C-alpha positions as YAML, in Angstrom:
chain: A
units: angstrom
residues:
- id: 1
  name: UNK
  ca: [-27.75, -256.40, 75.93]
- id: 2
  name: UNK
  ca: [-30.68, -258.80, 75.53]
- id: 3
  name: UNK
  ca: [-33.57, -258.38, 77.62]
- id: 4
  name: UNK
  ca: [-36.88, -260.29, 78.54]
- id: 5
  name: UNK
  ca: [-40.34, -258.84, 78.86]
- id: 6
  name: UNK
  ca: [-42.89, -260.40, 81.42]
- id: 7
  name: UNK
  ca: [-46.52, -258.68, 81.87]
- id: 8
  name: UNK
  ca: [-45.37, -256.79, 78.46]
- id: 9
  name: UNK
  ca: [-49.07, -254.95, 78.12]
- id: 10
  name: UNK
  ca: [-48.46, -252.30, 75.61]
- id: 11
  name: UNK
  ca: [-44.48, -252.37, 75.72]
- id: 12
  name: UNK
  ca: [-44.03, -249.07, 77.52]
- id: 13
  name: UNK
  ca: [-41.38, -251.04, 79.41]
- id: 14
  name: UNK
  ca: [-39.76, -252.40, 77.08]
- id: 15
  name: UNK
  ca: [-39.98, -249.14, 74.73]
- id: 16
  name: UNK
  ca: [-37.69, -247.08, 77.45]
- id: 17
  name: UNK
  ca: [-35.26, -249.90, 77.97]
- id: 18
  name: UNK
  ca: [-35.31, -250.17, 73.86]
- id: 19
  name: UNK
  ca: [-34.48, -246.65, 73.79]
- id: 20
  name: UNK
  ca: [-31.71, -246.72, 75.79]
- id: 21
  name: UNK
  ca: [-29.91, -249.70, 74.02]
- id: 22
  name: UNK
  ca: [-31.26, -252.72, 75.22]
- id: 23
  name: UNK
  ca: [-32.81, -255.12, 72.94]
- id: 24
  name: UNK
  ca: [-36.06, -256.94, 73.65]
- id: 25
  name: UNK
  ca: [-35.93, -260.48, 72.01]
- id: 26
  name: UNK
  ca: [-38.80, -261.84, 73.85]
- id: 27
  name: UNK
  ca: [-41.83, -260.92, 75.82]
- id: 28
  name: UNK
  ca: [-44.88, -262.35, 77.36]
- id: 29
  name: UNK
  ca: [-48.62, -260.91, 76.96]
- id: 30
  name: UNK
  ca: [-51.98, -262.87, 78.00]
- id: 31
  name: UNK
  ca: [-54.18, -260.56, 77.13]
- id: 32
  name: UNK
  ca: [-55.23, -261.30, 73.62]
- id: 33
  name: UNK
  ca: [-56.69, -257.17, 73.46]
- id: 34
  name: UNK
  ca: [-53.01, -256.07, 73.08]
- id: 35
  name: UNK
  ca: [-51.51, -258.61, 71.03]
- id: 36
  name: UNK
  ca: [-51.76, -256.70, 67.80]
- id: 37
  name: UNK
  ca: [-50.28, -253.51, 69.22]
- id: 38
  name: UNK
  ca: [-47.15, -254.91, 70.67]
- id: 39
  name: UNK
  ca: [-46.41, -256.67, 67.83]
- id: 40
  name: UNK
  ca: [-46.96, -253.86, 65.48]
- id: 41
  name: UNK
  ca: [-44.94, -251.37, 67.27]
- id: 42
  name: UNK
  ca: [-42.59, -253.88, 68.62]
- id: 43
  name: UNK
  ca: [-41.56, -255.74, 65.42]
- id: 44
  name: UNK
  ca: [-37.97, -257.27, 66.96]
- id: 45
  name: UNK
  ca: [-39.57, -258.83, 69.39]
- id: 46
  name: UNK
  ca: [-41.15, -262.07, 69.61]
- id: 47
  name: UNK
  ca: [-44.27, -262.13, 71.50]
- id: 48
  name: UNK
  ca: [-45.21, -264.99, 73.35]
- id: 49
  name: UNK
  ca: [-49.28, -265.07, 73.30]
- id: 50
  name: UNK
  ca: [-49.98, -267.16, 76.57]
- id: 51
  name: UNK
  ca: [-50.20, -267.41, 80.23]
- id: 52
  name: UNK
  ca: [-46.60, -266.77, 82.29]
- id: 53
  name: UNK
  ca: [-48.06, -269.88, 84.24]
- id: 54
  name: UNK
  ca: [-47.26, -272.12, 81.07]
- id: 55
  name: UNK
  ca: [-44.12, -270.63, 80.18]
- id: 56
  name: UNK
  ca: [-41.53, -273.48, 80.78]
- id: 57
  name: UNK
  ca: [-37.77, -273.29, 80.80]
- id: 58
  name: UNK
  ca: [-37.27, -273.94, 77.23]
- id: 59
  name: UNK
  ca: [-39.81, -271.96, 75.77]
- id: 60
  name: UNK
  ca: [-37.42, -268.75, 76.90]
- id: 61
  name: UNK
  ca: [-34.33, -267.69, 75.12]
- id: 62
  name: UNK
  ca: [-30.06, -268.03, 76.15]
- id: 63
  name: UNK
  ca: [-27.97, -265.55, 76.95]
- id: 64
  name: UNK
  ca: [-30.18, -263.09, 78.28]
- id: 65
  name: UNK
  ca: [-29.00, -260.32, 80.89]
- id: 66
  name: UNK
  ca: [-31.88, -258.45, 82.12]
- id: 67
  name: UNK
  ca: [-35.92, -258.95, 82.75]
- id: 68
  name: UNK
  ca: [-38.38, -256.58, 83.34]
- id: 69
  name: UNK
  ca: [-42.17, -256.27, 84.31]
- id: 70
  name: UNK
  ca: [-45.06, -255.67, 86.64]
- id: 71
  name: UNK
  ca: [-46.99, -258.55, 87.35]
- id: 72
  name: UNK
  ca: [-50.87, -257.33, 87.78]
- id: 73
  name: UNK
  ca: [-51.26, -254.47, 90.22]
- id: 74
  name: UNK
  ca: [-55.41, -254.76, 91.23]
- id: 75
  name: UNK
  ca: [-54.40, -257.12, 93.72]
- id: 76
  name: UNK
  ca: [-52.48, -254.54, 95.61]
- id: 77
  name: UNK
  ca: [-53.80, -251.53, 95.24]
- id: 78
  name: UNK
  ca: [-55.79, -249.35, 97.62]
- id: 79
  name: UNK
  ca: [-58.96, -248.76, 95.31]
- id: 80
  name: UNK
  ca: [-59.53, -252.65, 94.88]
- id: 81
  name: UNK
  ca: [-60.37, -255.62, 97.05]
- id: 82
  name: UNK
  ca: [-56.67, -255.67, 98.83]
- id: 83
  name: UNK
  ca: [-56.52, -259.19, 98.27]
- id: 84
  name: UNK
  ca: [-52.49, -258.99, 98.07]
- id: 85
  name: UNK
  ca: [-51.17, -262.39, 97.61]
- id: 86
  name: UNK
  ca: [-54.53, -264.52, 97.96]
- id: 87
  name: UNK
  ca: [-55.19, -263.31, 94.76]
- id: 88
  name: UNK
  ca: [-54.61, -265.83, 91.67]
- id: 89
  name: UNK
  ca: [-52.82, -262.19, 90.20]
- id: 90
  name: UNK
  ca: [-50.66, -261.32, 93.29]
- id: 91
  name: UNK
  ca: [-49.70, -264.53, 93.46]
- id: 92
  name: UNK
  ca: [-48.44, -264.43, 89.28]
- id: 93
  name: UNK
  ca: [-44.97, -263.00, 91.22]
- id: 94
  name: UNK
  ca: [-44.07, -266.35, 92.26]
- id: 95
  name: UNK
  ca: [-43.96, -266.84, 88.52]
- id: 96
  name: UNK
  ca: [-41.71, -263.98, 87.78]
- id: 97
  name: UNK
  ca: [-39.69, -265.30, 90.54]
- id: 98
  name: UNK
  ca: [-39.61, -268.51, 88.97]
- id: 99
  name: UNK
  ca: [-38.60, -267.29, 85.54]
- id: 100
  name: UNK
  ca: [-35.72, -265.45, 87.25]
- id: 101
  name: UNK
  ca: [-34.20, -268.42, 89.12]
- id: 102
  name: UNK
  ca: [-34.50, -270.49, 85.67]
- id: 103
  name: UNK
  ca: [-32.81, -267.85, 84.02]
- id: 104
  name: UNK
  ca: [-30.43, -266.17, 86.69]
- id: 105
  name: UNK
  ca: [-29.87, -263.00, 84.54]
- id: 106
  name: UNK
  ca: [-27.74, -260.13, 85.70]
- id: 107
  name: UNK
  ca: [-30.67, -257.79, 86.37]
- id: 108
  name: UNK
  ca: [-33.99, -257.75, 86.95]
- id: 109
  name: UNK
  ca: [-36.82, -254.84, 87.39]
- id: 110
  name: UNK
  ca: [-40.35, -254.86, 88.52]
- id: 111
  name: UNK
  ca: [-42.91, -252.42, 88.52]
- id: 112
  name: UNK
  ca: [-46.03, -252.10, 90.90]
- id: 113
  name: UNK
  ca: [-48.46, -249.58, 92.72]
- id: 114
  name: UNK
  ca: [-47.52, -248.17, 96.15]
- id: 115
  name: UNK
  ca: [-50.27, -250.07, 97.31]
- id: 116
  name: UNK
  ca: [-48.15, -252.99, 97.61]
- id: 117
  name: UNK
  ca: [-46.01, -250.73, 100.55]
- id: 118
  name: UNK
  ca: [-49.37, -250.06, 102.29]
- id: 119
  name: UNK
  ca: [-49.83, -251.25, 106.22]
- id: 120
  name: UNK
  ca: [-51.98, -253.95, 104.81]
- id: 121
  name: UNK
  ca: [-49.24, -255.49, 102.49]
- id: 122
  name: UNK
  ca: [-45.82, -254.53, 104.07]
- id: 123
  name: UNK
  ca: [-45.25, -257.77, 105.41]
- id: 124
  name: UNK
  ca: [-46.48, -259.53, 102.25]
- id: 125
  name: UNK
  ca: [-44.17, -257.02, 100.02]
- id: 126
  name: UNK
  ca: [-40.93, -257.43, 102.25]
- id: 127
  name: UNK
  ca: [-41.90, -261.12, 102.36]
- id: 128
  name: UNK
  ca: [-41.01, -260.60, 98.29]
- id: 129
  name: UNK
  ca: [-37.95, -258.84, 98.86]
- id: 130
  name: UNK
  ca: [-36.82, -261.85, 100.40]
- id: 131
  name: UNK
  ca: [-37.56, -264.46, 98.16]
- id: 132
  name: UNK
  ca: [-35.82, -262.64, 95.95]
- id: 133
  name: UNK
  ca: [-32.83, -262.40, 98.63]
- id: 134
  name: UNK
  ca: [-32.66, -265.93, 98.31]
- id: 135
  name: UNK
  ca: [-32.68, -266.24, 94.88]
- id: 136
  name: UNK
  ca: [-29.43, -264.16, 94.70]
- id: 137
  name: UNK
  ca: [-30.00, -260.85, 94.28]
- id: 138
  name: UNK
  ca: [-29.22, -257.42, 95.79]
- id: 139
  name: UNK
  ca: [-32.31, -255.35, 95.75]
- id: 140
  name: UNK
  ca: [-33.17, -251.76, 95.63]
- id: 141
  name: UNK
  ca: [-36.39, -250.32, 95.87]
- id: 142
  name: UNK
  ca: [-38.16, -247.10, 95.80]
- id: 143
  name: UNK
  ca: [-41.24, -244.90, 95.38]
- id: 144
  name: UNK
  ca: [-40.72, -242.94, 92.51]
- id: 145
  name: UNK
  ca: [-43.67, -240.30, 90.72]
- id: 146
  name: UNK
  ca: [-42.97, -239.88, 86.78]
- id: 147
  name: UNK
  ca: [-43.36, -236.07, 87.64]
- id: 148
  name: UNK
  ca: [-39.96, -236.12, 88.51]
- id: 149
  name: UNK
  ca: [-38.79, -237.31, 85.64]
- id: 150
  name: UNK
  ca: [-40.26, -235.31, 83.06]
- id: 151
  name: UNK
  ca: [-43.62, -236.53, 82.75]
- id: 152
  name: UNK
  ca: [-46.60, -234.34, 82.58]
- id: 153
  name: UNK
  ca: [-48.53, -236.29, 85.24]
- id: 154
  name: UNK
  ca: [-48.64, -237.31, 89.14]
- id: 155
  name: UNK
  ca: [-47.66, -240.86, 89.48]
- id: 156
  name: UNK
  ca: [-46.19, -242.55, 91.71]
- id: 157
  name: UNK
  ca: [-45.14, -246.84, 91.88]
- id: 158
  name: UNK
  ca: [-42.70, -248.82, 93.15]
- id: 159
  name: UNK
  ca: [-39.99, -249.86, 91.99]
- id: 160
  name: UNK
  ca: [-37.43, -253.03, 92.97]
- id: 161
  name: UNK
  ca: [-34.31, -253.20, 90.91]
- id: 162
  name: UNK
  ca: [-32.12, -256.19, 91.97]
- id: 163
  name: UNK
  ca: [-28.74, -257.27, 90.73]
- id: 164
  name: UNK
  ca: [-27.25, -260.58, 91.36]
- id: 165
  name: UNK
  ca: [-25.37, -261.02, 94.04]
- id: 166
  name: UNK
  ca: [-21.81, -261.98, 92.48]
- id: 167
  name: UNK
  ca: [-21.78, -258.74, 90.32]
- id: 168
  name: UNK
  ca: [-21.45, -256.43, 93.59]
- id: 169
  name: UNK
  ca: [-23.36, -253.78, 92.21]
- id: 170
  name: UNK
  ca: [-24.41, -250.65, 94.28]
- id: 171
  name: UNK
  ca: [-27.20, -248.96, 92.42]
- id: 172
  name: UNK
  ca: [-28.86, -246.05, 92.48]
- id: 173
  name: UNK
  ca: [-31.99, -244.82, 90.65]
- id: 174
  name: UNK
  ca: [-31.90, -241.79, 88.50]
- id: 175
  name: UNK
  ca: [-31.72, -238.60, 90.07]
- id: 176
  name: UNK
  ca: [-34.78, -236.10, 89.57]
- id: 177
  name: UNK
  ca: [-35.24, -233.88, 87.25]
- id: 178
  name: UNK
  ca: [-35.11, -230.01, 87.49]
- id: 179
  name: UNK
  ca: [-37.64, -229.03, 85.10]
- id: 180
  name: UNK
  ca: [-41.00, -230.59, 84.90]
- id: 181
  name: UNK
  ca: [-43.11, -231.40, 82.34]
- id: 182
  name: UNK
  ca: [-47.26, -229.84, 82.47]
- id: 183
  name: UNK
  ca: [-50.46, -230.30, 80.43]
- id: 184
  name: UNK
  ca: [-49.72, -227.00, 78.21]
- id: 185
  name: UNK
  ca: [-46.29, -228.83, 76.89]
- id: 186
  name: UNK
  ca: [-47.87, -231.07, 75.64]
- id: 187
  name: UNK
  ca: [-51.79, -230.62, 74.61]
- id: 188
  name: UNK
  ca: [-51.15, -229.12, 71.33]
- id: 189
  name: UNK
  ca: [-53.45, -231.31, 69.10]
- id: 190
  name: UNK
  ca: [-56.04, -230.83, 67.18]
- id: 191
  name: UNK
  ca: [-59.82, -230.83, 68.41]
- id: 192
  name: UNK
  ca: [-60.65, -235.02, 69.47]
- id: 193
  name: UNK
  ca: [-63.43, -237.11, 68.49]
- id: 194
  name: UNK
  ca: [-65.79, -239.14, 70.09]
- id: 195
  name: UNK
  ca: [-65.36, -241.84, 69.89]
- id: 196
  name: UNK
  ca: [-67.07, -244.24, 67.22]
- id: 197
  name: UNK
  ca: [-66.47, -247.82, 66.81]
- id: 198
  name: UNK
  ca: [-67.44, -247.96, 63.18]
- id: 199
  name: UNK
  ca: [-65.05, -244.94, 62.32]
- id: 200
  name: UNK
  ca: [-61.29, -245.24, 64.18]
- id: 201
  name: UNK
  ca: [-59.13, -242.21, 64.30]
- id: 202
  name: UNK
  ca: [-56.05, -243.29, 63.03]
- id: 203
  name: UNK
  ca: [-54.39, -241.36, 65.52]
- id: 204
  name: UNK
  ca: [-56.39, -242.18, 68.98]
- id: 205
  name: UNK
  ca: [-57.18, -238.99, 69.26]
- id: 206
  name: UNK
  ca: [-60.45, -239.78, 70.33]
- id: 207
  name: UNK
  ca: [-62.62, -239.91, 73.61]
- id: 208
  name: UNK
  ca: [-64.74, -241.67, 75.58]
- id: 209
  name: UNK
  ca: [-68.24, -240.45, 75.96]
- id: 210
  name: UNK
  ca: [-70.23, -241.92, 78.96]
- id: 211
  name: UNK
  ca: [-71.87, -241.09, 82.24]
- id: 212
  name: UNK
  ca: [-69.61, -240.44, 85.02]
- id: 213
  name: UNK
  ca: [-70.17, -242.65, 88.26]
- id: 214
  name: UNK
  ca: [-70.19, -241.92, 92.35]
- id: 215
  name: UNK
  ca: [-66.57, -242.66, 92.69]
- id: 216
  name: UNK
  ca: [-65.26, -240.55, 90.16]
- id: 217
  name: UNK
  ca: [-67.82, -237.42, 91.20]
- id: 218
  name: UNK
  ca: [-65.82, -238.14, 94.55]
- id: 219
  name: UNK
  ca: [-63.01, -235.64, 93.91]
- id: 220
  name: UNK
  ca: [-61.78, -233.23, 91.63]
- id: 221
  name: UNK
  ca: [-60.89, -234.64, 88.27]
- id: 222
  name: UNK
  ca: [-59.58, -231.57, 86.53]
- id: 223
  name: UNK
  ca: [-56.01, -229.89, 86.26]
- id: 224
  name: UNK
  ca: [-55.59, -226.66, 84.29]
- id: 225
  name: UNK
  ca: [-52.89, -226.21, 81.27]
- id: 226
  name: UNK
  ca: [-50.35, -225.09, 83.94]
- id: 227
  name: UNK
  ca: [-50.21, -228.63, 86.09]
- id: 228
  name: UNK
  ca: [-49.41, -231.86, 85.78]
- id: 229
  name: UNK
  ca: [-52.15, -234.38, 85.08]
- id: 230
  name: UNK
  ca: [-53.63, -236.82, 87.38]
- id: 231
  name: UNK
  ca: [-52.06, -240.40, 87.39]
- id: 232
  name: UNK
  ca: [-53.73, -241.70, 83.83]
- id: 233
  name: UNK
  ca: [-55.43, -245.11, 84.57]
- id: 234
  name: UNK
  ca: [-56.40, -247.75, 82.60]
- id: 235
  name: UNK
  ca: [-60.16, -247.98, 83.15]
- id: 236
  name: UNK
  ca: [-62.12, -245.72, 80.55]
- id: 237
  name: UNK
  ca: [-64.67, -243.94, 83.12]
- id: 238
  name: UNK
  ca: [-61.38, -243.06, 85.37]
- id: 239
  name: UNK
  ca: [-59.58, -241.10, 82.86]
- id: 240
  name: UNK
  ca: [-59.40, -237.65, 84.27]
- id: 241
  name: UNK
  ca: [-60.77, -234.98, 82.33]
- id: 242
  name: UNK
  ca: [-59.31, -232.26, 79.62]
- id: 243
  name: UNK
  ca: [-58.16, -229.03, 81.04]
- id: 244
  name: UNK
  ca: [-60.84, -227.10, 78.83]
- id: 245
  name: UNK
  ca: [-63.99, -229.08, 80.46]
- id: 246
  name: UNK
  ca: [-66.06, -227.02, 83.06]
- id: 247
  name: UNK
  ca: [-64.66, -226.55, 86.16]
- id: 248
  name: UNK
  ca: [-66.25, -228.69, 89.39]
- id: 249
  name: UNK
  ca: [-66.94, -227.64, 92.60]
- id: 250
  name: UNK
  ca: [-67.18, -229.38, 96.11]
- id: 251
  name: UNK
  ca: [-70.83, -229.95, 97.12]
- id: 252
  name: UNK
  ca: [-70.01, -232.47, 100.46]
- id: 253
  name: UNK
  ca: [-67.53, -234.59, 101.44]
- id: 254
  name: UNK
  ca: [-67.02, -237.25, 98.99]
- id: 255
  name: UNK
  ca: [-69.38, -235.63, 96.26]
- id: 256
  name: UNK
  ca: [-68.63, -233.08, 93.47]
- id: 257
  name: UNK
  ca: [-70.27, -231.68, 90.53]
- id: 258
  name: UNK
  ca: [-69.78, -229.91, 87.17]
- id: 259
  name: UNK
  ca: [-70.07, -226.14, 86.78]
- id: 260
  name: UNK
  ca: [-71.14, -226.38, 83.77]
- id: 261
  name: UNK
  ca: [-72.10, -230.45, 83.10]
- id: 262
  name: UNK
  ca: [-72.41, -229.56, 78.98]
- id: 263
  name: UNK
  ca: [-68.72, -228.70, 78.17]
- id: 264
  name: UNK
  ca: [-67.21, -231.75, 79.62]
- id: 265
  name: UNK
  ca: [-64.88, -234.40, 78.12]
- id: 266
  name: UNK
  ca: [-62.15, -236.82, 79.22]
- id: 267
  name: UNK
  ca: [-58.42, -236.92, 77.50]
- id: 268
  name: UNK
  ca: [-58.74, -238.81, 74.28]
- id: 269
  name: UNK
  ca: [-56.44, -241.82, 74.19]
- id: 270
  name: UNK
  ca: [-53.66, -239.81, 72.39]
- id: 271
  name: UNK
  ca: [-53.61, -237.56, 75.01]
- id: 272
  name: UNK
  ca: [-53.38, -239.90, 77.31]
- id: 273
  name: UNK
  ca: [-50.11, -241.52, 75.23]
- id: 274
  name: UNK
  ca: [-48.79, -238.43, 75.42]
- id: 275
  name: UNK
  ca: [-49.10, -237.82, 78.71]
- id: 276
  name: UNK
  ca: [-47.46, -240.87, 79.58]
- id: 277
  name: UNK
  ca: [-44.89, -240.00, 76.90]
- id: 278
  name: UNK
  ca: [-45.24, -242.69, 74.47]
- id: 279
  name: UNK
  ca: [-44.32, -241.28, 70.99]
- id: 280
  name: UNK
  ca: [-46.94, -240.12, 68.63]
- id: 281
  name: UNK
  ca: [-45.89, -242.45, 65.67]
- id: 282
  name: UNK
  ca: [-46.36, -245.86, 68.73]
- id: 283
  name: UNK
  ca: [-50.26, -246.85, 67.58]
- id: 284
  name: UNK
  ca: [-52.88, -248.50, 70.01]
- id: 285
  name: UNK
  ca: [-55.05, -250.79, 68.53]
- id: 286
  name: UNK
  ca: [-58.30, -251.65, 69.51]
- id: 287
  name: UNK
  ca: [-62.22, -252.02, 68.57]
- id: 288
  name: UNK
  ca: [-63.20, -250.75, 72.23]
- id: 289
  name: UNK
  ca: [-61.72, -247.82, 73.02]
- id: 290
  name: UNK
  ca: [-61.63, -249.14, 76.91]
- id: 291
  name: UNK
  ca: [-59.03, -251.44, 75.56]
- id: 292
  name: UNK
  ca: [-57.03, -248.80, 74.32]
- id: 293
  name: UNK
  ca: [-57.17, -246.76, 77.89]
- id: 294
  name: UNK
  ca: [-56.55, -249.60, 79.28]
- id: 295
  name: UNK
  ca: [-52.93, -250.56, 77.19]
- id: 296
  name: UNK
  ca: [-51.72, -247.26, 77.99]
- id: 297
  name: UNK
  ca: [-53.23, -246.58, 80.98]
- id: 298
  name: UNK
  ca: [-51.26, -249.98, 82.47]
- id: 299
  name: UNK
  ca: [-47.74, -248.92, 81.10]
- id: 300
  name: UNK
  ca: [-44.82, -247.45, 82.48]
- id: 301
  name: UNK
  ca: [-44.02, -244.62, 81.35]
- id: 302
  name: UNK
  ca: [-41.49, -245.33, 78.45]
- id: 303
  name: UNK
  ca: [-39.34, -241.67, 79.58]
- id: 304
  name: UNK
  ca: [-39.40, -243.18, 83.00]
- id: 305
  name: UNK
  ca: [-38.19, -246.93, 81.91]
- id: 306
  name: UNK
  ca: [-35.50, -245.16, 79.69]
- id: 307
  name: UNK
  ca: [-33.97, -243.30, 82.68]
- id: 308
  name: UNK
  ca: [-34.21, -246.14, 84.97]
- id: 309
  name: UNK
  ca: [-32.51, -248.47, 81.94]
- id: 310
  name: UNK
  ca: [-29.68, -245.35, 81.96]
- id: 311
  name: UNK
  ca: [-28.73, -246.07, 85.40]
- id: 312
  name: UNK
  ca: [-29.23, -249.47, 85.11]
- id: 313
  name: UNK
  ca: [-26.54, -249.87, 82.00]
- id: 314
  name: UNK
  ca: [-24.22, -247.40, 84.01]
- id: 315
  name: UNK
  ca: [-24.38, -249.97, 87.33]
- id: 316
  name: UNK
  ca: [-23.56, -252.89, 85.36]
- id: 317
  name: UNK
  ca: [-20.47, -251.00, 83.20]
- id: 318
  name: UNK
  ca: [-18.75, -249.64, 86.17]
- id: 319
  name: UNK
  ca: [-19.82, -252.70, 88.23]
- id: 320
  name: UNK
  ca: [-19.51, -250.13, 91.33]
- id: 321
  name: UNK
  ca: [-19.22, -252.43, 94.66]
- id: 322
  name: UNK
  ca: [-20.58, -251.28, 97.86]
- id: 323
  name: UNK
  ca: [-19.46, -254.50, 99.84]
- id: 324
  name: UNK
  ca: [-23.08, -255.09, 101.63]
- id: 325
  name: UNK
  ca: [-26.54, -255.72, 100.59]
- id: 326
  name: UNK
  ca: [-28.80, -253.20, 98.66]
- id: 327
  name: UNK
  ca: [-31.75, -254.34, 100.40]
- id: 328
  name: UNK
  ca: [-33.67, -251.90, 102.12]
- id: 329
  name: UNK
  ca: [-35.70, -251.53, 105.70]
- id: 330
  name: UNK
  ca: [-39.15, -250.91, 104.22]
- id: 331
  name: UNK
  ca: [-40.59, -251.06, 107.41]
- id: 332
  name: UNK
  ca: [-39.19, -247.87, 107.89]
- id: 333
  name: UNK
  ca: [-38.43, -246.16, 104.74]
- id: 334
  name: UNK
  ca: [-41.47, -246.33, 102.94]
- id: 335
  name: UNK
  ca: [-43.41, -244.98, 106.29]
- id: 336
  name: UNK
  ca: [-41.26, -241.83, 105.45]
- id: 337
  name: UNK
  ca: [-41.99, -241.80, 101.83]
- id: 338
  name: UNK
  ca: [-45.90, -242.64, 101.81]
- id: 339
  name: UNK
  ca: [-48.82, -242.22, 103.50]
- id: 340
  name: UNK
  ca: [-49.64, -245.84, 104.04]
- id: 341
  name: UNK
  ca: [-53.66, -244.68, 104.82]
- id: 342
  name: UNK
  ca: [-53.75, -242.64, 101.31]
- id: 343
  name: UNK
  ca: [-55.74, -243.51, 98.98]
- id: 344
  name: UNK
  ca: [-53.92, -245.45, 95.71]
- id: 345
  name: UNK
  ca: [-54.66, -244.64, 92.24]
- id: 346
  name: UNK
  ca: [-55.06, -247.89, 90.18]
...
């Protein structure tokens, strides 16, 4: 089944639903940083280097079923400006939307942070729902953390999977997983690097070396082998730190420090790939290693995307039909499921 990427980044996305069966012909990445590693580790598809906002109806490809992506999430989330949609980047889902009306596939799927379900951006967020409504689809949306789902790490987003309204499809998202991934499954490499911009480690395996600032001294940034990491992110200076640094220790509200501030390091960026389960042999490439945080930092978790592909090829098979709408009473529901006043990872 042929599938569209929008927002590609990386291609975590589009790894999972590759994994599961569906085939990627085309995608869309601005960022010119990432260009060279989707293309190397995403050879069948065809990358299409420029703004969404240029894209026109016959620069996309026929016969296509399904399209996935997560337009920009700084607009949304809870550590940012909350700017929502009177941002030039909350506002790039109007262009998703309008790539789905030109192309009126079965499926669609789009990824974001549960900031967008905060009090400050319900009413924008269901506002979303409904254009979407109106463009014919069924949606179904939820809050779901990749630590359900077998990923070593706390993370939680949103997710709205609609289906077009003539297919009848009742969907559900995958069920969660008994067993759970942690750190000690999966930090079994060899001893990182700093990194050094004049000497690359062909693997990533290497780390970012810098000062740490107020905000991230704000809270504890460690886990131990036995947990689950912190939500990776995709800024550099935010990547939480390797179970083997010095433990910290509450000073004041709002200010921690280092036990021991000389055996400290943060997860190198194949550690941080791993975490988020991309495959060892799937190569960032980059000159600063911020860039490479950042491409895997952004990405959905490809296990995550493959499970969520799963049930999304089993919905359309059986074409199950529930007779009603999928759309959901946020309003409600995500009260229940989030603390709205929580802070939002990135």
């Amino acid at each position: 089944m042929r599938i569209i990427s929008l927002f590609a980044g990386a291609g975590g996305f589009d790894l999972g639903f590759q994994n599961s069966g569906f085939d990627v012909v085309w995608a869309n990445e601005f960022d010119k940083t990432i260009w060279e590693t989707y293309e190397k580790n995403h050879k069948d598809s065809f990358l299409e280097k420029r703004s969404i906002l240029d894209i026109q109806e016959n620069d996309l490809p026929k016969n296509i079923v399904g399209i996935i992506g997560g337009p920009p999430c700084q607009s949304w989330s809870l550590a940012g400006e909350m700017r929502g949609i009177n941002d030039s980047r909350g506002q790039l889902f109007f262009e998703y939307l309008r790539i789905l009306k030109t192309i009126s596939p079965k499926f669609f799927v789009v990824e974001n942070v549960k900031g967008i379900v905060s009090k400050a951006h319900l009413n924008e967020f269901n506002n979303i729902l409904k254009l979407f409504d109106e463009a014919g689809y069924n949606n179904f949306t939820s809050i779901l953390n990749a630590f359900d789902y077998g990923i070593p790490q706390t993370r939680e987003r949103v997710f709205i999977v609609g289906f077009r309204k003539d297919l009848k499809i009742n969907f559900k998202f995958p069920q969660k997983d008994k067993n759970h991934k942690l750190l000690k499954d999966i930090l079994n490499l060899s001893k990182a690097k700093k990194f050094d911009k004049n000497n690359l480690d062909d693997n990533n395996h290497e780390y970012l070396e810098s000062s740490f600032s107020s905000i991230f001294m704000s809270r504890n940034r460690i886990r131990s082998f036995d947990e689950p990491s912190f939500t990776i992110q995709a800024g550099g200076r935010q990547i939480p730190l390797h179970p083997e640094s010095s433990k910290m220790r509450k000073i004041e509200q709002d200010k921690w420090e280092f036990e021991n501030a000389e055996n400290v390091r943060r997860f190198s960026v194949r550690e941080c790939a791993r975490i988020q389960t991309f495959p060892d042999n799937f190569k960032f490439y980059y000159k600063d290693i911020n860039n490479g945080y950042k491409m895997v930092g952004n990405a959905v978790p490809p296990l995550l995307a493959q499970k969520l592909a799963e049930q999304i090829k089993i919905a359309i098979k059986t074409n199950l039909s529930s007779g009603e709408s999928g759309n959901i009473n946020l309003l409600t529901v995500m009260e229940k499921e989030c603390n709205l006043f929580s802070f939002c990872n990135l």
